[in-house]
Each structure stands twice: as C-alpha cells, then as structure tokens.
PDB file of C-alpha atoms in Angstrom:
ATOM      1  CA  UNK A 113       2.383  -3.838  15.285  1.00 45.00           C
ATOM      2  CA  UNK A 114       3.965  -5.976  12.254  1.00 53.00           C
ATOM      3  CA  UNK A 115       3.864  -3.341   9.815  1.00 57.00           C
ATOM      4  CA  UNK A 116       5.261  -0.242  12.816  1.00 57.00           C
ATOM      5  CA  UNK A 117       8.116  -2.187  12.438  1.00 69.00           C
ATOM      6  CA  UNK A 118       9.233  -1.904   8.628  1.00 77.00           C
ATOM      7  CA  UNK A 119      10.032   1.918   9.185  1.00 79.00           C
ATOM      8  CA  UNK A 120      12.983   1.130   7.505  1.00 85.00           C
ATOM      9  CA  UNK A 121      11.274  -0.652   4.095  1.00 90.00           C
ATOM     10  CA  UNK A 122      11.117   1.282   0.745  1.00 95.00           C
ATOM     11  CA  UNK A 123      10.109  -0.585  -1.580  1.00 93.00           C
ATOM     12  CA  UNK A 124       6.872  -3.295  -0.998  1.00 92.00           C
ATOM     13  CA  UNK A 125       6.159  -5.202  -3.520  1.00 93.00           C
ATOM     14  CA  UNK A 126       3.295  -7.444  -3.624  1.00 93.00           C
ATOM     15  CA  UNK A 127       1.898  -7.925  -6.815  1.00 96.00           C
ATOM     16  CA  UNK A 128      -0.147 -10.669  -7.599  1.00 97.00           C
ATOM     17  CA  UNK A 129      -1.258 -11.835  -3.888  1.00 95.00           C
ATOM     18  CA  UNK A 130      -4.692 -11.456  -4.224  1.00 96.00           C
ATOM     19  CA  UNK A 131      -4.676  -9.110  -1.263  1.00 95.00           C
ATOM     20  CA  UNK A 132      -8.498  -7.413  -0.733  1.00 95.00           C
ATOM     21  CA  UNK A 133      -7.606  -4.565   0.961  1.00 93.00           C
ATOM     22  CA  UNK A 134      -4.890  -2.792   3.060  1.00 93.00           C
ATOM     23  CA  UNK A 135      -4.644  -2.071   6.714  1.00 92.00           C
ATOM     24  CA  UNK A 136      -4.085   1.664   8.072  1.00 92.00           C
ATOM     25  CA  UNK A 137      -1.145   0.827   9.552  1.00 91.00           C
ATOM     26  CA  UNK A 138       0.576   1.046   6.272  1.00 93.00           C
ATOM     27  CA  UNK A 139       0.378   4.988   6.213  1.00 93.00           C
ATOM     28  CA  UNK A 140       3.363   3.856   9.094  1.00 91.00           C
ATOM     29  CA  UNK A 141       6.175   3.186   6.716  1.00 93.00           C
ATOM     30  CA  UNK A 142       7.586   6.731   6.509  1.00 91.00           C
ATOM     31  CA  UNK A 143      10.289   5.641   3.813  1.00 94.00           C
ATOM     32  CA  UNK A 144       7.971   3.511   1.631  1.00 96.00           C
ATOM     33  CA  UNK A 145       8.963   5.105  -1.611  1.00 97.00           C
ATOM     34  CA  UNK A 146       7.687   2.020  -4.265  1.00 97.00           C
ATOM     35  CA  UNK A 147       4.321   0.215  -3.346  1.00 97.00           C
ATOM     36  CA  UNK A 148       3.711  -2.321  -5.990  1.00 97.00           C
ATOM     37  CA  UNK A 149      -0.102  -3.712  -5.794  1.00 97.00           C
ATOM     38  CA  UNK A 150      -0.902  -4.703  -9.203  1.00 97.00           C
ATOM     39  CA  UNK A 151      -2.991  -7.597 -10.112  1.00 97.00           C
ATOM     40  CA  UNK A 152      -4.548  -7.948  -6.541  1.00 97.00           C
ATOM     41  CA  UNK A 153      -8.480  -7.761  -5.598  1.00 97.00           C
ATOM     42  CA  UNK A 154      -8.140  -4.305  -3.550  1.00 96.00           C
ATOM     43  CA  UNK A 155     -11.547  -2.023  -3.946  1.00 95.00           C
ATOM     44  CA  UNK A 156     -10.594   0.211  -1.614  1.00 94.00           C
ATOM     45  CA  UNK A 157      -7.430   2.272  -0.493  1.00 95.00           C
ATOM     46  CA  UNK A 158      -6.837   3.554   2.958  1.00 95.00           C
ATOM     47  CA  UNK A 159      -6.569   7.224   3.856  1.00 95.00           C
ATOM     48  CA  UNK A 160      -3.408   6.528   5.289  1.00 95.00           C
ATOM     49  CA  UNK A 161      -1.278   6.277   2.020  1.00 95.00           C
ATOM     50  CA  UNK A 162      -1.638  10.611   1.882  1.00 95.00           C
ATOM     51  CA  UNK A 163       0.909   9.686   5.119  1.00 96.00           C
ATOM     52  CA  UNK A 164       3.277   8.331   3.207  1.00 96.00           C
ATOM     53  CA  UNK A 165       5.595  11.010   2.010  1.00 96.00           C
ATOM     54  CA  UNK A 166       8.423   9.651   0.158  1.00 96.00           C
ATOM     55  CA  UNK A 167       6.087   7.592  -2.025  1.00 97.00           C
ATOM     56  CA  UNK A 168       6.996   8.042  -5.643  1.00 98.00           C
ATOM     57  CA  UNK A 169       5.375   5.042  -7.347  1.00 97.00           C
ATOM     58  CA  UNK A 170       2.037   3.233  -6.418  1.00 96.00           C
ATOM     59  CA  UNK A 171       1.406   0.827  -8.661  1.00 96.00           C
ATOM     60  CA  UNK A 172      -2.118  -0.627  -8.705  1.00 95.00           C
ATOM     61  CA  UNK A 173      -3.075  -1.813 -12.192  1.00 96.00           C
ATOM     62  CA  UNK A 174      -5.590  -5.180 -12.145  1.00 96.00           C
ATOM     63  CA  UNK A 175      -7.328  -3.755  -9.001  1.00 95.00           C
ATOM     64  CA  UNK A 176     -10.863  -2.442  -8.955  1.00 92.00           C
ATOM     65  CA  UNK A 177     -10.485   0.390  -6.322  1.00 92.00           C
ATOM     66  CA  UNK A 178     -12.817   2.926  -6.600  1.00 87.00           C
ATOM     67  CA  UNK A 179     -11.881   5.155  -3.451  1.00 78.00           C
ATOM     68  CA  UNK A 180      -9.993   6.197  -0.754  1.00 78.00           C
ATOM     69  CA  UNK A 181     -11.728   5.265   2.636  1.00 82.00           C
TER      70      UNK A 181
END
C-alpha cells in the first residue's frame, strides 16, 4: 500500500541502506525514472522493475544480485 502511493516519485535513492531485497510493489511507481541501490545487500531483483517504464538509470553497484525473480 506504502509504495502504491509514490506514483508521483522519480527519483529513489537509497544507496547504502543495507536493503536485502525489494518488494513487487515497486514495479508500481510508473514515473520512477532514477533508482539508486548501490552498496546494499540485494541478491535478487524483482520481475516487476520490466514495469517500470520511464526508468533510465538503475544503479546497483556493491550488490550481489544474480537474477531477476
């Protein structure tokens, strides 16, 4: 429900948070066009982000993802 509300958000930066993963719900931000994730402990992305088309920059340096799920 949170994130259903940021329709409006473009950029979403949070580097450095030591986030693990992402929810789905972030494939919900149809104006996101800057997703900054560097230097987190993400492994996996969700399939949602191929949702999000007005994304020109995901930035995900420091991570260890190795897929999409």
């Amino acid at each position: 429900v949170f994130v259903c509300s940021l329709h409006k958000l473009s950029l979403f930066p949070v580097r450095s948070n030591k986030l693990t993963y992402l929810p789905d719900e972030i494939g919900r931000i149809p104006r996101l066009r800057v997703l900054t994730l560097s230097d987190n402990e993400i492994k996996v992305l969700p399939y949602s982000l191929m949702n999000l088309k007005e994304l020109q920059a995901l930035w995900l340096a420091e991570n260890q993802v190795r897929h999409l799920h």
